[in-house]
Amino acid sequence: MASASKSGDATIGVDLGGSHVTAILAGEDGVVSHRSSYDITDLSIGAVVKLMSGAIRDVSAKVASVSAVGIGSPGNIDLRNGTVRYSPNFHWVNVPLGDELRAVLDLPIFIGNDARCATLGEHTYGSGKGVKNFVLLTLGTGVGGGIVADGTLLIGNSAATGEFGHHQIRATDGFICGCGKIGCFEAQASGTGLLRHVLDCAPSFPRSTLLGDKPYDVGSKAIRKAAEAGDPHALAAWNRFIDDLARGIANIIAFLNPDVIALGGGVSSAGDFMLDALRPKVEELTTMAPKGAAKIVVATLGNDAGAIGAAVMARRGGLLSSLY
Amino acid sequence: MASASKSGDATIGVDLGGSHVTAILAGEDGVVSHRSSYDITDLSIGAVVKLMSGAIRDVSAKVASVSAVGIGSPGNIDLRNGTVRYSPNFHWVNVPLGDELRAVLDLPIFIGNDARCATLGEHTYGSGKGVKNFVLLTLGTGVGGGIVADGTLLIGNSAATGEFGHHQIRATDGFICGCGKIGCFEAQASGTGLLRHVLDCAPSFPRSTLLGDKPYDVGSKAIRKAAEAGDPHALAAWNRFIDDLARGIANIIAFLNPDVIALGGGVSSAGDFMLDALRPKVEELTTMAPKGAAKIVVATLGNDAGAIGAAVMARRGGLLSSLY
């Protein structure tokens, strides 16, 4: 049982994912003691808010009192009120998530971008613990990220610092991104990007059975497993995916010269199969920082990183807090 | 006359450029009171060091005493000793610039990257004064830069933070960069990049007289002037240059979400002709930060930015100082 649930000033962290909303109660040691999760696939904004507040009530019922709730949401967030200005993945524009939750919950609510929350979680308890210059890159349905420089999470002008997914790496020969641009890092190097490489390579592999009957439902894990097993179609797509991933990571190194870059999100479960292919390509593309200056590792908190980091954010009074 | 020269604890700033080395004496108000400059075109490292120490002696003779010298040099610098690890423009590898200067000058010597010094200069006295999240982008023979986040110049693991010039924007259809990669921002959007666009466009303009007898000697200023005057060849190249510049700047915004991006270096003398073309393209490519969040301006300290910033660096005891 986490210390927060005993001391009575527990904080709750919430992760708003593409398919589920999950609320957790995490102690100051980062250990998760309670959890509640609901499927939000295909639900409206109103229904998502209802299930989110339900999940928060579920875990808050486990403790004497809750001091604050932190929520990690996709998209660009107005940190002053918790409005989601824009989320290309949810197709949300100006959704007043903070105000809607405050109307039904009598608790301080702090909202931040999900990947920035995950960065805070990994930097506080996981792969970035004690690292001065740290970058988290989340490779899931989309690509997100966060930057810690000199030990501090960077926020920027409008809480959009670390949007690595929407930097262009293939302006003329890339895939169309959900944000409307061509060849964004997210379009090329997310889980969805990996599937796009598979579809794009398909004409060269007429006998491939990789895509099966429902080509758009093939998951990134199945593609990676097939590549690991030596399927030529999967391997061709995987290599193109790794190429694009390496380019984006080398760009992050050129900009930020971090000590550690951790890879999180679903795709990072590929582990050493990914790292072994990735590291030499990143080295080759790193020309200004000394070779090997940036260690590339897999993040350690797994799916809980965002919710754990959201609880840290709530404990600190939000991302605008002077504590940062 | 600057205050530093009266108080007797003057600091000297040095800019090591592609064609000249310039030493200046700047007061704590950033005003330059003395200057000495030598042409270093085609000279060896030893000869460059001799002229650099000569320029430092010239300006130090104007004051009672000098407390420290700061030098802005191209390339990646080992901040502990002032060794230039790698400079693609000078073709230098592991040049112990700091030790060579210390052998002939009895003064504390601090060396930093030239663009980072210029960032410090612009942030202290120029276009970035009072700006919390500031980026300087220097567009000259190469492309350099520096990042100020929450008021602090970022250094990173190995003093390579802000190497915007070596992030790839055209991995498959770009020009070859001095660092060996294809389609680096520097190869596409520096003064040299502008000339490359002119050469690349040339087959479409068989009657163009833009390149004249010595096509590799056409300067970026002449190209821009011709574009301003409506020369179709120059204008086609200029538009491609602005396109690539906009892509790189939009990538900087995606990563860093700054309040202000200032453009320095020789190419920035294009002023409004550049800004008017650039701003709408950057807006179009900025999808995650609110439109207009990053103001794009021309830097204000001109050619002196690097030397003035190097003097600031010296006054603060180098870039590794805990003052940052």
XYZ file of C-alpha atoms in Angstrom:
648
model
C 0.000 0.000 0.000
C 1.410 3.392 -0.982
C 2.256 5.978 1.636
C -0.115 8.559 0.145
C -3.124 6.382 0.974
C -2.085 6.275 4.623
C -1.194 9.925 5.094
C -4.560 10.936 3.713
C -3.266 13.396 1.096
C -3.284 11.014 -1.839
C -2.949 12.220 -5.410
C -4.607 10.520 -8.342
C -3.089 10.207 -11.789
C -5.200 9.646 -14.897
C -4.108 8.524 -18.329
C -6.477 9.326 -21.186
C -5.473 6.862 -23.878
C -6.823 6.116 -27.329
C -8.887 3.137 -26.141
C -9.031 3.387 -22.317
C -9.131 5.915 -19.532
C -7.239 4.744 -16.455
C -7.066 6.314 -12.995
C -4.413 5.209 -10.530
C -3.437 6.002 -6.986
C 0.346 6.170 -6.700
C 2.424 6.780 -3.619
C 5.312 9.231 -3.413
C 7.530 6.255 -4.210
C 5.730 5.879 -7.539
C 4.195 2.533 -6.598
C 0.632 2.090 -7.863
C -1.729 0.833 -5.139
C -5.137 1.126 -6.853
C -6.333 1.299 -10.411
C -9.602 1.716 -12.327
C -9.919 1.556 -16.098
C -12.769 1.922 -18.631
C -12.987 1.292 -22.360
C -13.742 4.559 -24.190
C -13.523 3.300 -27.782
C -15.931 5.204 -30.063
C -17.430 7.245 -27.202
C -18.358 10.945 -27.348
C -16.537 13.593 -25.330
C -19.393 13.702 -22.781
C -19.271 9.943 -22.267
C -15.469 10.032 -21.909
C -15.750 12.700 -19.193
C -18.377 10.584 -17.367
C -16.185 7.461 -17.381
C -13.102 9.482 -16.433
C -14.814 10.952 -13.375
C -16.122 7.452 -12.570
C -12.579 6.030 -12.631
C -11.365 8.910 -10.433
C -14.193 8.235 -7.919
C -13.375 4.504 -7.941
C -9.796 5.018 -6.760
C -10.553 7.996 -4.488
C -12.976 5.715 -2.579
C -9.926 3.684 -1.505
C -8.412 6.510 0.567
C -9.495 8.900 3.321
C -8.942 12.015 1.207
C -7.532 13.094 -2.140
C -5.544 16.328 -2.466
C -5.438 16.641 -6.241
C -6.002 14.893 -9.557
C -3.576 15.027 -12.477
C -4.666 14.064 -15.987
C -2.466 13.282 -18.954
C -4.373 13.939 -22.186
C -3.292 13.744 -25.818
C -2.936 17.041 -27.645
C -1.990 20.588 -26.816
C -3.330 21.703 -23.446
C -4.013 25.186 -22.116
C -2.337 24.689 -18.732
C -4.223 27.560 -17.100
C -7.644 25.863 -17.307
C -7.066 22.359 -18.692
C -8.728 22.971 -22.046
C -7.534 20.653 -24.809
C -6.797 23.185 -27.559
C -6.152 20.574 -30.250
C -5.775 16.812 -30.391
C -5.265 15.387 -33.908
C -5.721 11.810 -32.630
C -9.064 12.494 -30.909
C -10.058 15.128 -33.512
C -10.748 17.471 -30.607
C -10.590 21.255 -30.847
C -11.010 23.469 -27.750
C -12.529 20.818 -25.467
C -12.876 22.296 -21.931
C -11.885 19.028 -20.241
C -10.772 20.766 -17.030
C -14.016 22.747 -16.603
C -16.197 19.699 -17.376
C -14.414 17.652 -14.705
C -14.500 20.481 -12.142
C -18.283 20.656 -12.652
C -18.663 17.074 -11.389
C -15.662 16.606 -9.063
C -14.892 18.789 -6.052
C -11.133 18.383 -6.391
C -8.194 20.415 -7.738
C -7.737 19.213 -11.339
C -4.483 19.646 -13.292
C -4.247 18.624 -16.919
C -1.109 18.218 -19.023
C -0.103 16.523 -22.261
C 0.089 12.736 -21.843
C 3.631 12.388 -23.177
C 4.887 15.236 -20.992
C 3.275 13.497 -17.980
C 4.978 10.235 -18.985
C 8.287 12.137 -19.221
C 7.743 13.426 -15.693
C 6.956 9.879 -14.512
C 10.013 8.331 -16.188
C 12.249 11.172 -14.958
C 11.005 10.869 -11.380
C 10.926 7.061 -11.016
C 12.018 5.318 -14.212
C 14.502 5.411 -17.087
C 15.301 9.081 -16.524
C 15.823 9.012 -12.768
C 18.810 11.214 -11.877
C 19.453 12.044 -15.560
C 20.208 15.745 -16.100
C 19.308 15.978 -19.797
C 16.595 13.473 -20.604
C 14.218 12.920 -23.512
C 11.250 10.549 -23.551
C 9.920 9.510 -26.932
C 6.585 7.638 -26.849
C 6.010 5.367 -29.835
C 2.374 4.308 -29.858
C -0.530 5.082 -32.183
C 1.159 8.478 -32.393
C 4.577 9.816 -31.420
C 4.859 12.072 -28.390
C 7.645 13.266 -26.201
C 9.000 15.444 -23.487
C 12.263 17.200 -22.697
C 14.057 17.494 -19.373
C 16.986 19.937 -19.551
C 19.232 20.546 -16.542
C 16.779 18.487 -14.494
C 13.680 20.534 -15.380
C 10.743 19.571 -17.624
C 10.520 22.163 -20.413
C 7.096 23.696 -21.012
C 7.685 26.480 -23.540
C 5.360 29.226 -24.670
C 2.163 27.147 -24.931
C 2.938 23.754 -23.364
C 3.834 22.349 -26.789
C 7.532 21.677 -26.089
C 8.533 18.145 -27.070
C 6.079 17.626 -29.961
C 8.681 15.516 -31.772
C 5.909 13.654 -33.593
C 5.065 16.683 -35.689
C 8.490 17.573 -36.981
C 8.857 16.744 -40.673
C 11.485 14.229 -41.705
C 10.176 13.457 -45.218
C 8.584 16.604 -46.573
C 8.252 15.304 -50.138
C 8.181 11.501 -49.963
C 6.478 10.734 -46.663
C 3.045 9.600 -45.486
C 0.259 12.095 -44.733
C 0.066 12.852 -41.010
C -3.087 13.266 -38.919
C -2.094 16.921 -38.473
C -2.271 17.508 -42.228
C 1.426 17.712 -43.041
C 3.451 15.225 -45.075
C 6.204 13.061 -43.604
C 5.865 14.039 -39.943
C 7.958 11.840 -37.639
C 4.656 10.490 -36.222
C 3.429 9.436 -39.677
C 6.702 7.576 -40.336
C 7.757 6.129 -36.986
C 4.652 5.408 -34.864
C 2.905 2.035 -34.625
C 0.540 3.317 -37.306
C 3.582 4.377 -39.338
C 4.939 0.835 -39.180
C 1.654 -0.466 -40.671
C 1.860 2.195 -43.376
C 5.346 1.001 -44.306
C 3.909 -2.542 -44.556
C 1.109 -1.352 -46.876
C 3.560 0.768 -48.882
C 5.969 -2.176 -49.346
C 3.165 -4.622 -50.253
C 3.475 -4.342 -54.074
C 7.046 -5.696 -53.799
C 5.810 -8.778 -51.928
C 2.881 -10.161 -53.965
C 2.964 -13.522 -52.145
C 3.043 -11.996 -48.658
C 0.369 -13.221 -46.249
C 1.309 -10.656 -43.619
C -1.705 -8.401 -44.138
C -4.332 -11.181 -44.252
C -8.007 -10.374 -44.716
C -8.116 -7.173 -42.652
C -4.997 -5.266 -43.678
C -5.773 -2.187 -41.542
C -6.133 -4.290 -38.392
C -2.624 -5.752 -38.370
C -0.979 -4.526 -35.186
C 2.583 -3.244 -34.845
C 3.410 -6.142 -32.511
C 2.352 -8.734 -35.112
C 4.443 -6.969 -37.759
C 7.478 -6.850 -35.488
C 7.088 -10.520 -34.513
C 6.908 -11.449 -38.219
C 10.030 -9.371 -38.890
C 11.819 -11.113 -36.008
C 10.774 -14.467 -37.519
C 12.322 -13.416 -40.847
C 9.185 -12.666 -42.926
C 10.654 -10.697 -45.874
C 7.685 -8.320 -46.230
C 7.599 -7.522 -42.516
C 11.379 -7.156 -42.451
C 11.426 -4.709 -45.385
C 8.797 -2.556 -43.658
C 10.527 -2.854 -40.278
C 13.847 -1.687 -41.768
C 12.190 1.359 -43.345
C 10.490 2.071 -40.020
C 13.819 1.815 -38.146
C 15.432 4.104 -40.764
C 12.830 6.815 -40.186
C 12.917 6.325 -36.418
C 16.718 6.715 -36.472
C 16.457 9.951 -38.490
C 14.038 11.481 -36.019
C 16.144 10.409 -33.033
C 19.294 11.821 -34.665
C 17.381 15.098 -35.133
C 16.489 15.067 -31.425
C 20.186 14.612 -30.621
C 21.142 17.465 -32.990
C 18.663 19.782 -31.265
C 19.038 18.725 -27.642
C 22.234 16.719 -27.067
C 20.586 14.709 -24.248
C 22.332 12.234 -21.928
C 19.566 9.643 -22.329
C 16.725 9.110 -24.825
C 14.154 6.599 -23.543
C 11.678 4.953 -25.892
C 8.230 4.315 -24.435
C 4.794 3.443 -25.822
C 3.594 0.162 -27.263
C 6.203 -0.115 -30.024
C 9.033 0.007 -27.478
C 8.061 -3.497 -26.329
C 10.210 -4.608 -29.311
C 13.144 -4.082 -26.925
C 16.557 -5.266 -28.091
C 15.299 -6.214 -31.571
C 14.605 -2.507 -32.054
C 17.564 -1.105 -30.127
C 20.148 -3.300 -31.873
C 18.996 -2.078 -35.298
C 18.474 1.507 -34.165
C 21.655 2.379 -32.310
C 24.189 2.041 -35.180
C 21.915 4.035 -37.527
C 21.539 6.837 -34.994
C 25.329 6.868 -34.484
C 25.832 7.183 -38.234
C 23.443 10.145 -38.408
C 24.893 11.919 -35.361
C 27.574 14.250 -36.671
C 27.901 17.132 -34.195
C 27.647 15.510 -30.748
C 30.400 13.036 -29.823
C 29.507 9.452 -30.794
C 27.692 7.620 -28.026
C 26.923 10.806 -26.065
C 23.199 9.958 -26.023
C 22.299 6.577 -24.546
C 19.204 5.082 -26.177
C 17.190 2.858 -23.830
C 13.701 1.458 -23.409
C 11.517 3.268 -20.853
C 10.862 1.317 -17.662
C 7.430 2.310 -16.302
C 5.489 0.753 -19.185
C 1.844 1.714 -19.651
C 1.659 3.353 -16.229
C 4.220 6.079 -17.029
C 1.589 8.659 -18.053
C -0.708 8.127 -15.068
C 2.189 7.994 -12.586
C 3.599 11.205 -14.073
C 0.143 12.827 -13.978
C 0.055 12.089 -10.221
C 3.496 13.736 -9.871
C 2.153 16.753 -11.792
C -0.858 16.962 -9.439
C 1.401 16.710 -6.360
C 3.458 19.630 -7.689
C 0.395 21.744 -8.428
C 0.444 21.451 -12.213
C 3.003 22.035 -14.939
C 2.856 25.817 -14.577
C 4.030 25.544 -10.976
C 7.125 27.467 -10.033
C 8.466 24.180 -8.706
C 9.604 23.443 -12.257
C 33.660 54.233 -23.487
C 32.353 51.090 -21.837
C 32.225 50.758 -18.068
C 34.411 47.639 -18.052
C 37.354 49.578 -19.478
C 37.110 52.088 -16.639
C 36.669 49.643 -13.781
C 39.788 47.747 -14.897
C 38.167 44.300 -15.023
C 37.405 44.272 -18.713
C 36.438 41.112 -20.554
C 37.303 40.470 -24.169
C 35.067 38.646 -26.625
C 36.442 36.974 -29.741
C 34.548 35.777 -32.806
C 36.326 33.185 -34.929
C 34.581 33.467 -38.281
C 35.127 31.796 -41.628
C 37.168 34.698 -43.038
C 38.115 36.892 -40.050
C 38.997 36.673 -36.386
C 37.705 39.654 -34.419
C 38.394 40.627 -30.815
C 36.245 43.217 -29.095
C 36.093 44.902 -25.745
C 32.483 45.244 -24.609
C 31.158 46.858 -21.465
C 28.587 45.317 -19.166
C 26.016 47.276 -21.179
C 27.040 45.335 -24.292
C 28.484 48.412 -25.997
C 31.658 47.687 -27.989
C 34.427 50.188 -27.244
C 37.405 48.645 -29.062
C 37.847 46.196 -31.876
C 40.653 44.425 -33.740
C 40.150 42.132 -36.727
C 42.418 40.061 -38.991
C 41.819 38.196 -42.236
C 42.423 34.462 -41.713
C 41.351 33.205 -45.145
C 43.351 30.117 -46.160
C 45.576 30.221 -43.049
C 46.739 27.196 -41.026
C 45.589 26.542 -37.461
C 48.912 27.836 -36.093
C 48.615 31.089 -38.042
C 44.978 31.520 -36.913
C 46.038 31.149 -33.258
C 48.825 33.723 -33.768
C 46.446 36.307 -35.295
C 43.788 35.571 -32.665
C 46.217 36.211 -29.806
C 47.388 39.334 -31.683
C 43.807 40.655 -31.867
C 43.319 39.903 -28.149
C 46.554 41.786 -27.299
C 45.474 44.736 -29.483
C 42.264 45.330 -27.530
C 43.716 44.407 -24.118
C 46.306 47.176 -24.617
C 43.401 49.659 -24.446
C 42.556 48.872 -20.802
C 44.358 48.669 -17.472
C 43.627 44.982 -16.983
C 41.646 42.151 -18.512
C 39.915 39.587 -16.316
C 39.029 36.973 -18.937
C 38.730 36.207 -22.628
C 35.771 34.445 -24.229
C 36.026 32.925 -27.682
C 33.196 31.823 -29.935
C 34.407 29.155 -32.345
C 32.589 27.122 -34.958
C 32.106 23.447 -34.169
C 31.623 21.277 -31.117
C 33.725 22.425 -28.187
C 34.941 20.508 -25.141
C 33.984 23.148 -22.569
C 36.392 21.796 -19.952
C 39.538 22.741 -21.895
C 38.423 24.619 -25.003
C 39.389 21.919 -27.477
C 37.448 22.069 -30.757
C 36.352 18.444 -31.080
C 34.952 18.815 -34.590
C 34.266 21.666 -36.992
C 32.939 20.623 -40.412
C 33.363 24.145 -41.796
C 37.047 24.449 -40.785
C 37.672 20.698 -41.284
C 39.132 20.659 -37.782
C 39.215 17.583 -35.536
C 40.429 17.790 -31.920
C 42.193 21.152 -32.211
C 43.387 22.207 -28.697
C 42.532 25.867 -29.270
C 42.275 26.608 -25.541
C 45.668 25.119 -24.665
C 47.386 26.823 -27.616
C 46.057 30.228 -26.529
C 46.888 29.636 -22.856
C 50.491 28.900 -23.915
C 50.862 32.428 -25.306
C 48.394 34.491 -23.226
C 48.450 34.747 -19.448
C 44.663 35.122 -19.142
C 41.670 32.911 -18.268
C 40.383 31.620 -21.606
C 36.816 30.316 -22.118
C 35.742 28.833 -25.434
C 32.220 28.065 -26.608
C 30.428 27.423 -29.863
C 30.050 30.638 -31.891
C 26.277 30.331 -32.362
C 25.741 29.598 -28.666
C 27.808 32.705 -27.847
C 25.692 34.736 -30.293
C 22.568 33.369 -28.573
C 23.932 34.552 -25.242
C 24.687 37.968 -26.750
C 21.228 38.354 -28.322
C 19.533 37.096 -25.147
C 21.480 39.490 -22.918
C 21.341 42.641 -25.056
C 19.461 42.059 -28.309
C 16.445 40.399 -29.879
C 16.073 37.938 -26.983
C 16.346 40.415 -24.098
C 13.810 39.472 -21.417
C 12.453 36.580 -23.509
C 11.901 33.424 -21.431
C 12.002 30.864 -24.255
C 14.293 32.097 -27.018
C 15.952 30.522 -30.038
C 18.642 32.110 -32.181
C 19.154 30.697 -35.650
C 22.268 31.926 -37.472
C 22.034 31.764 -41.248
C 25.485 32.311 -42.713
C 27.885 30.035 -44.575
C 26.454 27.389 -42.248
C 23.421 27.231 -39.955
C 23.972 27.390 -36.218
C 21.821 28.064 -33.232
C 21.247 28.192 -29.538
C 18.349 27.575 -27.152
C 17.311 29.569 -24.096
C 14.607 27.774 -22.078
C 13.106 29.362 -18.974
C 15.782 32.056 -19.249
C 18.766 29.683 -19.294
C 21.075 28.800 -22.200
C 20.902 25.026 -22.701
C 24.231 23.196 -22.920
C 23.347 19.493 -22.936
C 25.572 16.483 -22.561
C 28.475 17.683 -24.722
C 27.784 21.343 -25.511
C 26.080 20.370 -28.772
C 22.571 21.607 -27.879
C 21.143 23.797 -30.636
C 22.861 22.223 -33.651
C 19.788 22.909 -35.770
C 21.959 22.987 -38.896
C 22.572 19.264 -38.733
C 19.026 18.024 -38.401
C 17.831 16.380 -41.616
C 14.858 17.895 -43.418
C 15.330 16.188 -46.814
C 16.828 12.756 -46.182
C 16.304 11.504 -49.739
C 16.124 14.543 -52.016
C 18.432 17.091 -50.364
C 21.926 18.448 -50.948
C 24.994 16.778 -49.425
C 26.014 18.507 -46.195
C 29.558 19.259 -45.035
C 28.963 16.793 -42.178
C 28.411 13.963 -44.674
C 24.634 13.582 -44.354
C 22.052 14.386 -47.012
C 19.516 17.191 -46.693
C 20.678 18.711 -43.407
C 18.959 22.025 -42.638
C 22.372 23.702 -43.113
C 22.762 22.253 -46.615
C 19.298 23.528 -47.595
C 18.876 26.829 -45.766
C 22.288 28.483 -45.284
C 23.782 31.126 -47.603
C 25.620 28.259 -49.305
C 22.306 26.396 -49.499
C 20.753 29.343 -51.324
C 23.525 29.163 -53.953
C 22.956 25.418 -54.262
C 19.272 26.023 -54.970
C 20.351 28.502 -57.691
C 22.676 25.909 -59.274
C 20.027 23.202 -58.912
C 17.360 25.367 -60.607
C 19.713 26.481 -63.402
C 18.627 23.891 -66.016
C 15.096 25.376 -65.897
C 16.454 28.841 -66.708
C 18.770 28.402 -69.715
C 18.839 32.147 -70.451
C 19.608 33.180 -66.880
C 22.651 35.421 -66.426
C 22.480 35.163 -62.626
C 25.464 32.857 -62.245
C 27.776 34.698 -64.654
C 31.349 33.543 -65.264
C 32.132 32.348 -61.740
C 28.996 30.472 -60.617
C 30.456 29.384 -57.262
C 31.315 32.944 -56.295
C 27.790 34.364 -56.437
C 26.962 35.546 -52.945
C 23.657 35.031 -51.148
C 23.144 38.804 -51.035
C 23.432 39.109 -54.840
C 20.946 36.237 -55.263
C 18.475 37.808 -52.859
C 18.800 41.236 -54.516
C 18.110 39.617 -57.899
C 15.082 37.828 -56.431
C 13.824 41.126 -54.989
C 14.264 42.680 -58.448
C 12.132 39.892 -59.948
C 14.790 37.788 -61.710
C 12.881 34.519 -62.360
C 15.887 32.224 -61.787
C 16.805 33.935 -58.509
C 13.164 33.983 -57.424
C 12.686 30.233 -58.055
C 15.780 29.462 -55.984
C 14.773 31.947 -53.277
C 11.320 30.351 -52.960
C 12.833 26.885 -52.570
C 15.246 28.291 -50.000
C 12.382 29.917 -48.052
C 10.445 26.620 -48.234
C 13.300 24.683 -46.639
C 13.972 27.434 -44.113
C 10.288 27.386 -43.111
C 10.358 23.605 -42.649
C 13.367 23.780 -40.344
C 11.866 26.638 -38.330
C 8.549 24.755 -37.997
C 10.572 21.786 -36.703
C 12.225 24.065 -34.132
C 8.755 25.210 -33.032
C 7.542 21.581 -32.804
C 10.487 20.678 -30.583
C 10.812 23.799 -28.466
C 7.672 25.957 -28.606
C 9.707 29.156 -28.109
C 8.324 32.665 -27.569
C 10.734 34.207 -30.083
C 12.932 32.842 -32.883
C 15.511 35.386 -34.047
C 17.310 34.984 -37.359
C 20.931 36.135 -37.393
C 23.901 35.685 -39.725
C 24.533 37.243 -43.117
C 21.378 35.918 -44.810
C 19.166 37.628 -42.215
C 20.094 41.002 -43.767
C 17.295 40.161 -46.236
C 14.979 41.476 -43.486
C 11.317 41.923 -44.395
C 11.731 40.379 -47.857
C 12.594 37.142 -46.044
C 10.216 37.502 -43.081
C 7.158 38.288 -45.232
C 7.650 35.096 -47.265
C 8.682 33.004 -44.287
C 6.025 33.730 -41.662
C 2.929 32.369 -43.488
C 4.791 29.192 -44.483
C 5.916 28.589 -40.900
C 2.334 29.153 -39.701
C 1.070 26.599 -42.196
C 3.595 24.020 -40.982
C 2.966 24.670 -37.272
C 0.248 22.249 -36.222
C 0.661 21.588 -32.488
C 1.527 24.980 -30.986
C -1.152 27.686 -31.263
C -0.753 29.778 -34.444
C 1.469 32.792 -33.912
C 2.856 31.518 -30.594
C 6.430 31.907 -31.877
C 7.361 35.393 -33.093
C 9.920 35.300 -35.906
C 12.207 38.336 -35.963
C 15.592 39.418 -37.270
C 18.395 39.457 -34.680
C 19.563 42.920 -33.673
C 23.269 42.733 -32.737
C 24.432 41.989 -36.292
C 27.961 40.688 -36.833
C 28.976 41.539 -33.264
C 26.523 39.109 -31.604
C 29.066 36.288 -31.311
C 31.900 38.398 -29.897
C 29.591 40.274 -27.502
C 28.146 36.959 -26.299
C 31.651 35.508 -25.938
C 32.471 38.421 -23.611
C 29.325 37.630 -21.581
C 30.455 33.988 -21.410
C 33.906 35.086 -20.151
C 32.348 37.377 -17.538
C 30.274 34.436 -16.262
C 33.277 32.094 -16.136
C 32.412 29.948 -19.145
C 29.392 27.981 -20.273
C 29.904 25.247 -17.651
C 29.504 27.811 -14.888
C 26.817 27.152 -12.310
C 25.541 30.634 -13.114
C 23.642 29.017 -15.968
